[in-house]
Coordinates of C-alpha atoms and ligand atoms in Angstrom, one line a residue:
M21 CA -81.5 47.8 -132.6
M22 CA -79.4 48.6 -135.7
T23 CA -80.3 46.3 -138.8
N24 CA -77.9 44.1 -140.2
E25 CA -77.5 46.2 -143.0
E26 CA -76.5 49.1 -141.0
N27 CA -74.1 47.1 -139.0
Y28 CA -72.7 45.7 -142.2
C29 CA -72.2 49.2 -143.8
F30 CA -70.5 50.7 -140.8
D31 CA -68.4 47.7 -140.2
V32 CA -67.1 47.1 -143.8
G33 CA -67.3 50.7 -145.0
G34 CA -66.6 52.8 -142.1
Y35 CA -69.6 55.1 -142.3
L36 CA -73.3 55.0 -142.1
I37 CA -75.8 57.6 -143.4
V38 CA -79.1 57.8 -141.6
P39 CA -81.2 59.8 -143.9
G40 CA -83.5 62.8 -142.9
V41 CA -83.2 62.7 -139.2
L42 CA -83.3 66.5 -138.6
T43 CA -86.7 68.3 -139.8
D44 CA -86.4 71.2 -142.4
A45 CA -87.4 73.6 -139.8
I46 CA -84.7 72.5 -137.2
V47 CA -82.1 72.7 -140.0
A48 CA -83.4 76.0 -141.0
Q49 CA -83.0 77.3 -137.4
L50 CA -79.6 75.8 -137.0
N51 CA -78.4 77.7 -140.5
E52 CA -80.0 80.8 -139.0
A53 CA -78.2 80.7 -135.8
F54 CA -74.7 80.4 -138.1
D55 CA -76.0 83.5 -140.2
A56 CA -76.9 85.4 -137.2
T57 CA -73.6 84.9 -135.2
G58 CA -71.1 84.7 -138.2
H59 CA -69.1 82.1 -135.8
F60 CA -68.6 78.4 -136.6
D61 CA -67.5 76.9 -133.3
G62 CA -68.2 77.5 -129.7
M63 CA -71.8 76.8 -130.4
L64 CA -72.5 75.0 -127.0
S65 CA -71.7 78.2 -125.0
W66 CA -73.3 80.8 -127.4
E67 CA -75.6 83.3 -125.6
G68 CA -79.3 82.6 -125.2
E69 CA -81.4 80.4 -127.1
Q70 CA -79.2 79.5 -130.0
R71 CA -76.9 77.4 -128.0
E72 CA -80.1 75.0 -127.2
L73 CA -80.3 74.0 -130.7
F74 CA -76.7 72.5 -130.6
R75 CA -77.0 71.0 -127.1
D76 CA -80.3 69.2 -128.3
L77 CA -78.2 67.7 -130.8
L78 CA -75.7 66.0 -128.1
V79 CA -78.6 64.0 -127.1
H80 CA -80.6 63.6 -130.2
P81 CA -82.7 60.4 -129.8
V82 CA -81.7 58.9 -133.2
L83 CA -78.0 59.9 -132.5
V84 CA -78.0 58.4 -128.9
D85 CA -79.6 55.1 -130.4
Y86 CA -76.8 54.8 -133.0
V87 CA -73.7 55.8 -131.0
N88 CA -74.8 53.5 -128.2
Q89 CA -74.4 50.7 -130.7
L90 CA -71.4 52.1 -132.5
C91 CA -69.3 53.4 -129.8
G92 CA -70.8 51.7 -126.8
T93 CA -73.2 53.0 -124.1
G94 CA -71.9 55.7 -121.7
F95 CA -70.4 57.4 -124.8
R96 CA -69.1 61.2 -124.3
L97 CA -68.4 64.1 -126.4
E98 CA -64.9 64.4 -126.8
Q99 CA -64.6 67.1 -129.5
L100 CA -66.7 70.2 -129.4
P101 CA -68.9 70.7 -132.4
R102 CA -67.6 72.9 -135.3
L103 CA -69.1 73.6 -138.8
I104 CA -67.3 72.4 -141.8
T105 CA -68.0 75.1 -144.1
D106 CA -66.7 76.7 -147.4
D107 CA -66.9 80.1 -145.7
P108 CA -63.5 81.7 -146.2
A109 CA -63.9 83.1 -142.6
A110 CA -63.7 79.6 -141.3
K111 CA -60.0 79.1 -143.0
L112 CA -60.4 75.6 -143.5
S113 CA -58.0 74.0 -145.9
F114 CA -59.5 72.5 -149.0
D115 CA -56.2 71.1 -150.4
G116 CA -57.3 67.4 -150.9
K117 CA -54.8 66.2 -148.4
L118 CA -55.9 63.2 -146.6
S119 CA -55.5 61.8 -142.9
G120 CA -56.6 58.8 -141.0
G121 CA -56.4 55.1 -141.3
D122 CA -55.4 52.5 -138.8
E123 CA -51.7 52.2 -139.5
P124 CA -50.2 53.1 -137.2
R125 CA -52.9 52.4 -134.9
D126 CA -54.2 54.8 -132.3
Q127 CA -56.2 52.9 -129.6
A128 CA -58.0 55.9 -128.5
R129 CA -59.6 56.2 -131.9
A130 CA -59.5 52.8 -133.4
Y131 CA -62.5 50.5 -134.2
Y132 CA -62.7 47.5 -132.1
H133 CA -64.9 44.4 -133.0
Q134 CA -64.8 41.0 -131.5
N135 CA -67.4 38.2 -131.3
D136 CA -70.3 40.4 -132.3
R137 CA -69.1 43.2 -129.7
R138 CA -68.2 46.5 -131.4
Q139 CA -66.8 49.7 -129.9
C140 CA -65.6 52.4 -132.1
Q141 CA -63.6 54.6 -130.1
L142 CA -64.4 57.9 -131.6
V143 CA -67.4 58.2 -133.8
R144 CA -67.8 61.5 -135.8
A145 CA -71.6 62.6 -136.1
I146 CA -71.9 64.9 -138.9
W147 CA -75.3 66.7 -139.5
A148 CA -75.7 67.9 -143.1
L149 CA -77.2 71.3 -142.9
E150 CA -77.2 71.7 -146.7
D151 CA -77.2 69.2 -149.4
V152 CA -73.9 67.8 -150.8
A153 CA -74.3 66.6 -154.4
A154 CA -72.1 64.4 -156.2
G155 CA -69.4 66.6 -158.1
D156 CA -69.5 69.2 -155.5
G157 CA -66.0 68.3 -154.1
G158 CA -65.6 69.2 -150.4
P159 CA -65.6 66.1 -148.0
V160 CA -64.1 63.0 -149.5
F161 CA -63.3 59.6 -147.7
V162 CA -61.9 56.1 -148.5
Q163 CA -64.3 53.3 -148.0
A164 CA -62.9 50.6 -145.5
S165 CA -60.1 52.5 -144.4
H166 CA -60.8 52.4 -140.7
K167 CA -59.5 48.8 -140.9
T168 CA -56.1 49.6 -142.9
N169 CA -53.0 47.5 -141.9
V170 CA -50.7 49.0 -144.2
E171 CA -49.6 52.7 -144.0
M172 CA -51.2 55.0 -146.3
P173 CA -49.0 55.9 -149.3
T174 CA -47.6 59.2 -149.5
G175 CA -49.4 60.2 -152.8
L176 CA -52.6 59.3 -151.3
E177 CA -51.8 61.4 -148.2
E178 CA -50.7 64.4 -150.2
G179 CA -53.7 64.2 -152.6
T180 CA -51.5 64.1 -155.7
Q181 CA -53.2 60.7 -156.5
D182 CA -56.1 58.8 -155.5
L183 CA -55.5 55.2 -156.5
G184 CA -59.2 55.4 -157.6
L185 CA -60.2 55.1 -153.9
V186 CA -61.3 58.6 -152.7
R187 CA -65.0 59.1 -152.9
E188 CA -67.5 62.0 -152.2
I189 CA -70.1 61.5 -149.6
P190 CA -73.4 62.9 -151.2
L191 CA -75.8 64.1 -148.4
K192 CA -79.3 65.6 -148.0
A193 CA -79.8 68.5 -145.6
G194 CA -81.1 66.8 -142.3
D195 CA -79.2 63.6 -142.9
L196 CA -76.8 62.2 -140.2
L197 CA -73.5 60.7 -141.4
L198 CA -71.9 58.5 -138.7
L199 CA -68.1 57.9 -139.5
A200 CA -65.4 55.9 -137.7
D201 CA -62.8 58.5 -137.0
T202 CA -59.8 56.4 -138.2
T203 CA -61.6 56.6 -141.8
I204 CA -59.2 58.2 -144.2
R205 CA -60.7 61.8 -145.3
G206 CA -60.3 65.1 -146.4
L207 CA -61.5 68.2 -148.1
R208 CA -61.2 68.9 -151.7
P209 CA -61.9 72.2 -153.3
W210 CA -65.6 73.1 -152.9
T211 CA -67.5 73.5 -156.3
G212 CA -71.0 73.1 -155.3
A213 CA -73.6 75.9 -156.1
G214 CA -74.8 76.3 -152.7
R215 CA -72.9 76.6 -149.4
L216 CA -71.1 73.6 -147.8
R217 CA -72.5 73.2 -144.0
L218 CA -71.8 70.1 -142.3
L219 CA -72.0 70.3 -138.4
D220 CA -69.4 67.8 -137.0
Y221 CA -69.4 66.4 -133.3
G222 CA -66.8 63.7 -132.0
F223 CA -68.1 61.3 -129.7
A224 CA -65.7 58.8 -127.8
A225 CA -66.2 55.8 -125.9
R226 CA -66.4 55.6 -122.1
G227 CA -62.6 55.4 -121.2
V228 CA -60.9 57.3 -124.1
I229 CA -58.4 59.9 -123.2
L230 CA -57.8 62.0 -126.1
E231 CA -58.3 65.7 -125.6
A232 CA -58.3 67.8 -122.3
G233 CA -61.5 69.7 -121.8
S234 CA -61.8 73.4 -121.2
G235 CA -63.4 73.6 -117.7
A236 CA -61.2 74.5 -114.7
D237 CA -60.4 71.2 -113.8
A238 CA -58.5 70.7 -116.9
F239 CA -56.1 73.3 -115.7
E240 CA -56.0 73.2 -111.8
T241 CA -54.2 70.5 -110.2
D242 CA -54.1 69.9 -106.5
E243 CA -50.9 68.1 -106.0
P244 CA -49.7 66.8 -102.5
P245 CA -46.5 68.7 -101.2
W246 CA -44.2 65.6 -101.5
K247 CA -44.7 65.6 -105.2
K248 CA -42.6 68.7 -105.6
E249 CA -39.6 66.7 -104.2
L250 CA -39.7 64.0 -107.0
T251 CA -37.6 64.1 -110.1
P252 CA -38.9 65.5 -113.3
A253 CA -39.2 61.8 -114.4
Q254 CA -40.8 60.8 -111.3
Q255 CA -43.2 63.7 -111.4
T256 CA -44.1 62.8 -115.2
V257 CA -44.7 59.2 -114.6
M258 CA -47.1 60.3 -111.9
H259 CA -49.2 62.6 -113.9
K260 CA -52.9 63.1 -113.3
P261 CA -54.6 62.3 -116.7
G262 CA -57.0 64.6 -118.5
K263 CA -55.5 68.0 -117.6
S264 CA -54.3 70.5 -120.2
D265 CA -50.7 70.0 -119.3
T266 CA -50.8 65.9 -119.4
T267 CA -53.0 65.7 -122.4
P268 CA -51.4 64.2 -124.3
P269 CA -48.8 63.2 -121.7
K270 CA -45.2 63.8 -121.9
T271 CA -42.7 61.1 -123.0
L272 CA -40.0 59.7 -120.8
I273 CA -36.9 58.2 -122.5
A274 CA -34.8 55.6 -120.7
Q275 CA -31.3 56.6 -121.4
G276 CA -28.4 54.6 -119.3
D277 CA -29.1 55.0 -115.5
D278 CA -31.2 57.9 -116.3
C279 CA -34.7 58.9 -117.6
L280 CA -35.1 62.1 -119.8
V281 CA -38.6 63.9 -120.2
A282 CA -39.2 64.6 -123.8
A283 CA -42.1 66.7 -125.2
A284 CA -45.5 65.4 -125.6
D285 CA -45.3 65.4 -129.4
E286 CA -42.5 63.2 -129.3
A287 CA -44.5 60.1 -128.6
I288 CA -42.8 56.9 -128.8
H289 CA -44.1 53.2 -129.7
P290 CA -41.6 51.1 -131.2
S291 CA -42.4 48.5 -133.6
F292 CA -40.3 45.0 -133.6
L293 CA -40.3 45.0 -137.3
H294 CA -38.8 47.5 -140.0
R295 CA -40.4 47.7 -143.4
D296 CA -38.2 45.8 -145.8
P297 CA -37.1 47.8 -148.7
D298 CA -36.0 44.5 -150.4
S299 CA -39.3 42.8 -150.2
G300 CA -40.1 43.6 -153.8
I301 CA -43.5 44.6 -152.5
D302 CA -44.9 47.8 -154.1
A303 CA -46.1 50.0 -151.0
E304 CA -49.4 51.3 -152.9
E305 CA -50.1 48.0 -154.2
F306 CA -50.0 46.3 -150.7
F307 CA -52.1 49.2 -149.3
F308 CA -54.9 48.9 -151.9
W309 CA -54.9 45.1 -151.8
D310 CA -55.2 45.0 -147.8
L311 CA -57.8 48.0 -147.9
C312 CA -60.1 46.8 -150.7
G313 CA -59.6 42.9 -151.1
H314 CA -58.6 43.4 -154.9
L315 CA -55.8 44.8 -157.2
V316 CA -55.6 46.0 -160.8
I317 CA -52.3 45.7 -162.4
R318 CA -52.2 47.8 -165.5
D319 CA -51.1 47.1 -168.9
I320 CA -49.5 43.7 -168.4
M321 CA -50.3 42.1 -171.7
S322 CA -48.2 42.3 -174.5
P323 CA -49.9 43.7 -177.8
E324 CA -49.1 40.6 -179.7
D325 CA -50.7 38.2 -177.0
L326 CA -53.8 40.6 -176.6
A327 CA -54.5 40.6 -180.3
L328 CA -53.6 36.6 -180.5
A329 CA -56.2 36.0 -177.4
N330 CA -58.8 38.0 -179.1
E331 CA -58.5 36.6 -182.4
A332 CA -58.5 33.0 -180.8
I333 CA -61.9 33.7 -179.1
D334 CA -63.3 35.0 -182.4
R335 CA -62.1 32.2 -184.4
F336 CA -63.4 29.6 -181.8
E337 CA -66.6 31.5 -181.0
S338 CA -68.7 28.4 -181.8
D339 CA -67.3 26.4 -178.9
I340 CA -68.7 29.2 -176.5
V341 CA -71.2 27.5 -174.0
V342 CA -74.2 29.5 -172.4
Q343 CA -74.3 28.6 -168.8
E344 CA -77.0 29.3 -166.3
E345 CA -78.3 32.7 -165.2
L346 CA -76.8 33.9 -162.1
S347 CA -78.7 37.0 -160.9
R348 CA -80.4 34.8 -158.2
G349 CA -83.6 36.7 -158.1
S350 CA -82.0 40.2 -158.3
T351 CA -83.8 43.1 -160.5
S352 CA -80.6 45.1 -161.5
L353 CA -78.6 42.1 -162.3
A354 CA -81.3 40.0 -164.1
G355 CA -80.5 38.8 -167.7
T356 CA -79.7 35.7 -169.8
G357 CA -77.3 33.1 -169.2
R358 CA -73.5 33.3 -168.8
P359 CA -71.6 32.6 -172.1
V360 CA -68.0 31.0 -171.5
L361 CA -65.3 29.4 -173.2
N362 CA -63.2 27.0 -171.3
T363 CA -61.2 25.0 -173.9
L364 CA -58.6 27.7 -174.1
L365 CA -55.4 25.8 -173.2
D366 CA -56.7 23.1 -175.6
L367 CA -56.9 25.2 -178.8
P368 CA -54.4 24.5 -181.5
E369 CA -51.2 26.6 -181.8
P370 CA -50.8 29.5 -181.9
W371 CA -54.1 30.1 -180.3
C372 CA -53.5 28.4 -177.0
G373 CA -50.4 30.5 -176.6
P374 CA -51.5 33.7 -174.9
F375 CA -53.7 31.6 -172.4
R376 CA -50.6 29.2 -171.6
R377 CA -48.6 32.2 -171.0
M378 CA -51.1 33.8 -168.8
V379 CA -51.0 31.0 -166.0
A380 CA -47.2 31.5 -165.0
H381 CA -47.0 35.0 -166.1
P382 CA -44.2 36.8 -164.0
A383 CA -46.1 39.8 -163.2
V384 CA -48.8 37.7 -161.7
V385 CA -46.6 35.1 -160.1
H386 CA -44.8 38.0 -158.4
R387 CA -47.9 39.4 -156.9
L388 CA -49.5 35.9 -155.8
T389 CA -46.3 35.3 -154.0
W390 CA -46.4 38.0 -151.7
M391 CA -50.3 37.8 -151.4
G392 CA -50.5 34.2 -150.2
G393 CA -47.0 32.7 -150.5
S394 CA -45.5 30.4 -152.8
G395 CA -46.6 27.0 -153.7
F396 CA -49.9 28.0 -155.5
R397 CA -51.7 26.1 -158.2
C398 CA -54.4 27.0 -160.9
D399 CA -57.2 25.7 -162.6
K400 CA -57.7 26.0 -166.5
P401 CA -58.5 29.7 -167.6
T402 CA -62.0 30.4 -168.5
A403 CA -63.2 33.2 -171.0
F404 CA -66.2 35.0 -169.6
C405 CA -68.0 36.4 -172.9
A406 CA -71.2 38.0 -171.6
V407 CA -73.1 39.6 -174.4
K408 CA -75.5 42.5 -174.1
G409 CA -78.4 41.5 -171.8
T410 CA -76.2 38.7 -170.2
S411 CA -77.2 38.5 -166.4
G412 CA -75.0 39.7 -163.7
H413 CA -73.7 37.3 -160.9
A414 CA -75.3 37.8 -157.6
L415 CA -72.6 38.8 -155.2
H416 CA -71.1 36.2 -152.9
D417 CA -68.4 35.1 -150.5
S418 CA -67.3 37.2 -147.4
N419 CA -65.1 37.1 -144.3
E420 CA -68.3 36.4 -142.1
P421 CA -69.1 33.4 -141.7
L422 CA -65.5 32.4 -141.3
N423 CA -64.1 30.2 -144.0
P424 CA -60.3 29.6 -143.3
S425 CA -59.5 27.9 -146.6
R426 CA -60.6 31.0 -148.7
S427 CA -59.8 33.7 -146.3
Y428 CA -57.5 36.7 -145.9
V429 CA -55.2 37.5 -142.9
Y430 CA -52.7 40.1 -142.5
K431 CA -49.9 39.4 -139.9
N432 CA -46.5 41.2 -139.4
G433 CA -46.2 42.5 -142.8
R434 CA -47.4 39.4 -144.7
S435 CA -50.6 39.0 -146.6
F436 CA -51.9 35.4 -146.2
C437 CA -54.8 35.1 -149.0
E438 CA -55.6 31.4 -149.6
A439 CA -57.8 31.8 -152.7
I440 CA -57.1 34.4 -155.4
T441 CA -58.8 34.7 -158.9
V442 CA -56.8 36.5 -161.6
T443 CA -58.9 38.0 -164.4
W444 CA -57.1 39.2 -167.5
Q445 CA -58.9 41.8 -169.5
L446 CA -59.0 41.3 -173.4
R447 CA -61.2 44.5 -173.8
D448 CA -61.9 47.7 -172.1
V449 CA -64.4 47.7 -169.4
T450 CA -66.1 51.3 -168.8
D451 CA -68.5 52.4 -166.1
A452 CA -71.3 51.6 -168.4
D453 CA -70.6 48.2 -169.4
G454 CA -71.0 45.9 -166.2
G455 CA -69.1 42.8 -165.3
F456 CA -66.6 42.3 -162.1
A457 CA -68.3 44.0 -159.2
C458 CA -67.1 43.9 -155.4
V459 CA -67.3 45.4 -151.9
P460 CA -64.1 46.9 -151.0
G461 CA -63.4 46.0 -147.4
S462 CA -65.7 42.9 -147.1
H463 CA -62.6 40.5 -146.7
K464 CA -62.7 41.9 -142.9
A465 CA -66.4 41.9 -142.5
Q466 CA -67.9 40.9 -139.2
Y467 CA -71.7 40.8 -140.2
R468 CA -73.5 38.8 -142.8
M469 CA -73.8 40.2 -146.2
P470 CA -77.1 41.8 -146.5
P471 CA -79.6 40.6 -149.2
G472 CA -79.4 44.2 -151.1
V473 CA -75.8 43.9 -151.3
R474 CA -75.9 40.3 -152.5
S475 CA -78.4 41.5 -155.3
C476 CA -76.9 45.0 -155.7
D477 CA -80.5 46.1 -155.5
D478 CA -79.8 48.2 -152.4
D479 CA -76.2 48.2 -151.7
M480 CA -75.9 51.3 -149.5
G481 CA -73.1 52.7 -152.0
L482 CA -70.6 49.9 -151.1
V483 CA -70.5 48.0 -154.1
V484 CA -67.6 49.0 -156.5
H485 CA -67.5 48.4 -160.3
P486 CA -63.8 48.6 -161.3
T487 CA -63.0 49.6 -165.0
F488 CA -60.3 48.5 -167.1
K489 CA -58.2 48.8 -170.2
A490 CA -57.5 45.8 -172.5
G491 CA -54.3 44.3 -171.1
D492 CA -55.0 45.1 -167.5
V493 CA -55.3 42.3 -164.9
L494 CA -57.4 42.1 -161.7
L495 CA -56.7 40.0 -158.8
F496 CA -59.2 39.5 -156.1
M497 CA -59.6 37.7 -153.0
D498 CA -62.0 34.9 -154.2
G499 CA -63.8 33.7 -151.2
A500 CA -62.8 36.3 -148.8
Q501 CA -63.9 39.7 -150.6
T502 CA -67.6 39.8 -151.5
H503 CA -67.5 39.8 -155.3
G504 CA -69.9 39.0 -158.4
A505 CA -70.8 40.8 -161.7
L506 CA -73.1 43.3 -163.1
A507 CA -75.4 42.8 -166.0
W508 CA -73.7 43.2 -169.2
H509 CA -74.8 46.4 -171.0
S510 CA -72.3 47.0 -173.9
D511 CA -73.0 46.2 -177.4
M512 CA -69.2 44.9 -177.2
A513 CA -69.2 41.3 -175.8
R514 CA -67.2 41.0 -172.5
R515 CA -63.7 39.5 -172.7
S516 CA -62.2 38.3 -169.4
I517 CA -60.1 35.5 -168.8
L518 CA -60.5 34.1 -165.2
I519 CA -57.9 31.9 -163.5
K520 CA -58.4 30.6 -160.0
Y521 CA -55.5 30.1 -157.8
S522 CA -55.4 28.2 -154.7
S523 CA -52.6 28.5 -152.1
R524 CA -50.4 25.5 -151.1
N525 CA -52.4 25.1 -147.6
F526 CA -56.0 24.1 -148.6
N527 CA -57.8 21.9 -151.0
R528 CA -60.3 24.0 -153.1
S529 CA -61.9 21.4 -155.4
G530 CA -62.2 17.9 -154.2
G531 CA -60.5 15.2 -156.0
D532 CA -59.9 11.3 -155.7
F533 CA -58.0 11.6 -152.5
A534 CA -61.0 12.9 -150.6
H535 CA -62.4 9.2 -150.7
P536 CA -61.0 7.3 -147.6
E537 CA -59.9 4.2 -149.5
A538 CA -58.0 6.3 -152.2
R539 CA -56.4 8.3 -149.3
W540 CA -55.4 5.2 -147.0
G541 CA -55.8 1.9 -149.1
D542 CA -55.9 -1.2 -147.0
V543 CA -55.7 0.9 -143.6
V544 CA -59.4 1.8 -143.6
E545 CA -60.5 -1.9 -144.3
G546 CA -63.4 -3.1 -142.1
M547 CA -63.9 0.4 -140.5
S548 CA -67.4 1.6 -139.5
D549 CA -68.8 4.4 -141.3
A550 CA -68.1 6.8 -138.4
Q551 CA -64.4 5.9 -138.7
L552 CA -64.4 6.1 -142.4
S553 CA -65.9 9.5 -142.2
V554 CA -62.8 10.9 -140.4
M555 CA -60.5 9.2 -142.8
R556 CA -61.2 11.4 -145.7
G557 CA -58.6 13.1 -147.6
P558 CA -58.7 17.1 -147.9
D559 CA -61.8 18.4 -149.6
R560 CA -63.2 21.7 -150.4
D561 CA -64.3 23.4 -147.2
N562 CA -67.8 24.5 -148.2
H563 CA -68.9 25.6 -144.8
S564 CA -69.0 21.8 -143.8
G565 CA -72.1 21.3 -146.0
N566 CA -70.6 18.9 -148.5
V567 CA -68.7 16.6 -146.4
P568 CA -69.8 13.6 -144.0
R569 CA -69.7 14.9 -140.4
L570 CA -70.3 13.3 -137.1
D571 CA -73.3 14.0 -134.8
V572 CA -73.5 12.8 -131.3
A573 CA -77.3 11.9 -130.7
G574 CA -79.0 12.4 -127.1
D575 CA -78.1 8.8 -126.3
G576 CA -74.4 9.3 -126.8
D577 CA -74.8 7.4 -130.1
I578 CA -72.4 8.7 -133.0
Q579 CA -74.1 9.2 -136.4
V580 CA -72.8 10.2 -139.7
L581 CA -74.6 13.0 -141.3
Y582 CA -74.2 13.0 -145.2
E583 CA -76.9 15.7 -146.0
R584 CA -75.3 17.9 -148.4
S585 CA -76.1 21.7 -148.8
G586 CA -74.6 24.4 -150.9
G587 CA -72.3 24.0 -153.9
L588 CA -70.9 20.4 -154.3
Y589 CA -67.4 20.2 -155.6
S590 CA -66.2 16.6 -155.2
G591 CA -67.8 13.3 -156.7
A592 CA -65.2 11.3 -154.4
T593 CA -66.4 12.5 -151.1
P594 CA -69.0 10.0 -150.0
D595 CA -72.5 11.2 -149.7
K596 CA -73.8 7.8 -148.0
P597 CA -72.6 5.0 -145.9
L598 CA -69.6 3.0 -147.3
A599 CA -69.1 0.3 -144.7
Ligands
FE2_28 FE1 -66.8 34.1 -157.3

């Protein structure tokens, strides 16, 4: 069985690299076959021994094992193998244009997952026959894009901008790359020293109709005589699937009392909804937010506020408190405690000014409103002031297990995100510095976060470390997206101001009204403990580990469990019997 790491990587990232599946000898034979024939497709029907190499790969035991689990048992070869190569004779286009994504959705290619059952309808099995190193160009992809809800922006599609999302796929000869077919991908100009040679097979789930085969059955149709008497529309609607002339099928257009037959490439699938040009939502921002679970807005702070905020922290540096170390046993994140300053709103004028202006800054309010709806509220801002050697923060939170009060849902054009942290950057953050890190796509995860991702010690390439310029603002799905921080490596201290926002829908941090009596007054007088346990006010939903809950014993008796686990956020919530 696939490990949780492998399940998580394919589910969240849309890809999985199985290293070293082919021996050097097999890789050499496959390469020699291409060298000898000078062809890059049709391998399954080449003459003689050479074709056997490629036929063997159809049922390579490692491949079968994985594709059974990714695509479902009974998977089929849907697309004949071909070589992705920089050889000019192959005439492949390396223009950097991208295709893929799950909007609009194509059910014959799409990724399905529900209740621990997965069927990716089309899986690409790509065998590396030569190394592909970082910086070589060639194949590129967008992590997590097999689950996009928002249409790919034009600039990304045309390769004119990458939104910081487009990544290379380093591989070693003999590796097997498994890719959900809806993953956004393309080919950039090849700059590698050696040859580009990736052998690409397309496997589909049992029932998928996507392409016609090349056998006689794909062309010959034995039709009963009465079919010829039908109208073109009637013949079209009674087509036999899987034939060359019915794959893809023609489109019927109902028009008054008639039905017209249109070409197959005029497929129609109407949407009830139109994109709203007046929504005020930037299409690239929505795409990035839905895809990744975070968003960076550039250059929001005024130079005056930026200078004043930095000056304030310099001036009140002695108020910085060093909190606990948060690497949670990680090797790569280990270090010293986290220095924070959380008196920012209490500072004397003018030093409090920039921080007070942050909490309801129009650029942030605009985004929060479409990301989770109006009515949000926030806590006091906290300055994170890591110095060289400060530990990272082990990655935490995820879509799995379910936690509605800190979740992300996309529905009918709206983003429903219940907990968002906004982080104002007072200094540049480069690749080498450390600080905020996250797993793009993890807000849609269906598998538990693996320990190697939590610690960043073995992250399968899924953890991303965004960089910033002073004055930028980061928004992330605190609670839905897996996030944390890398250890701080720069001589210049970190200067990030974190502000946590909650939606109007959920309580995030306890409060007096969690106590039954504070919530209901005299109404609860004389109630039993079991009754009182259901008369609480809203509290932080910490996977049920911080509130009293009812249990039915074997004899039918109701017990109240007070045992607490995880983080505790409300002193008002009863932790022992009240009656
Ligand atoms: Fe967090």
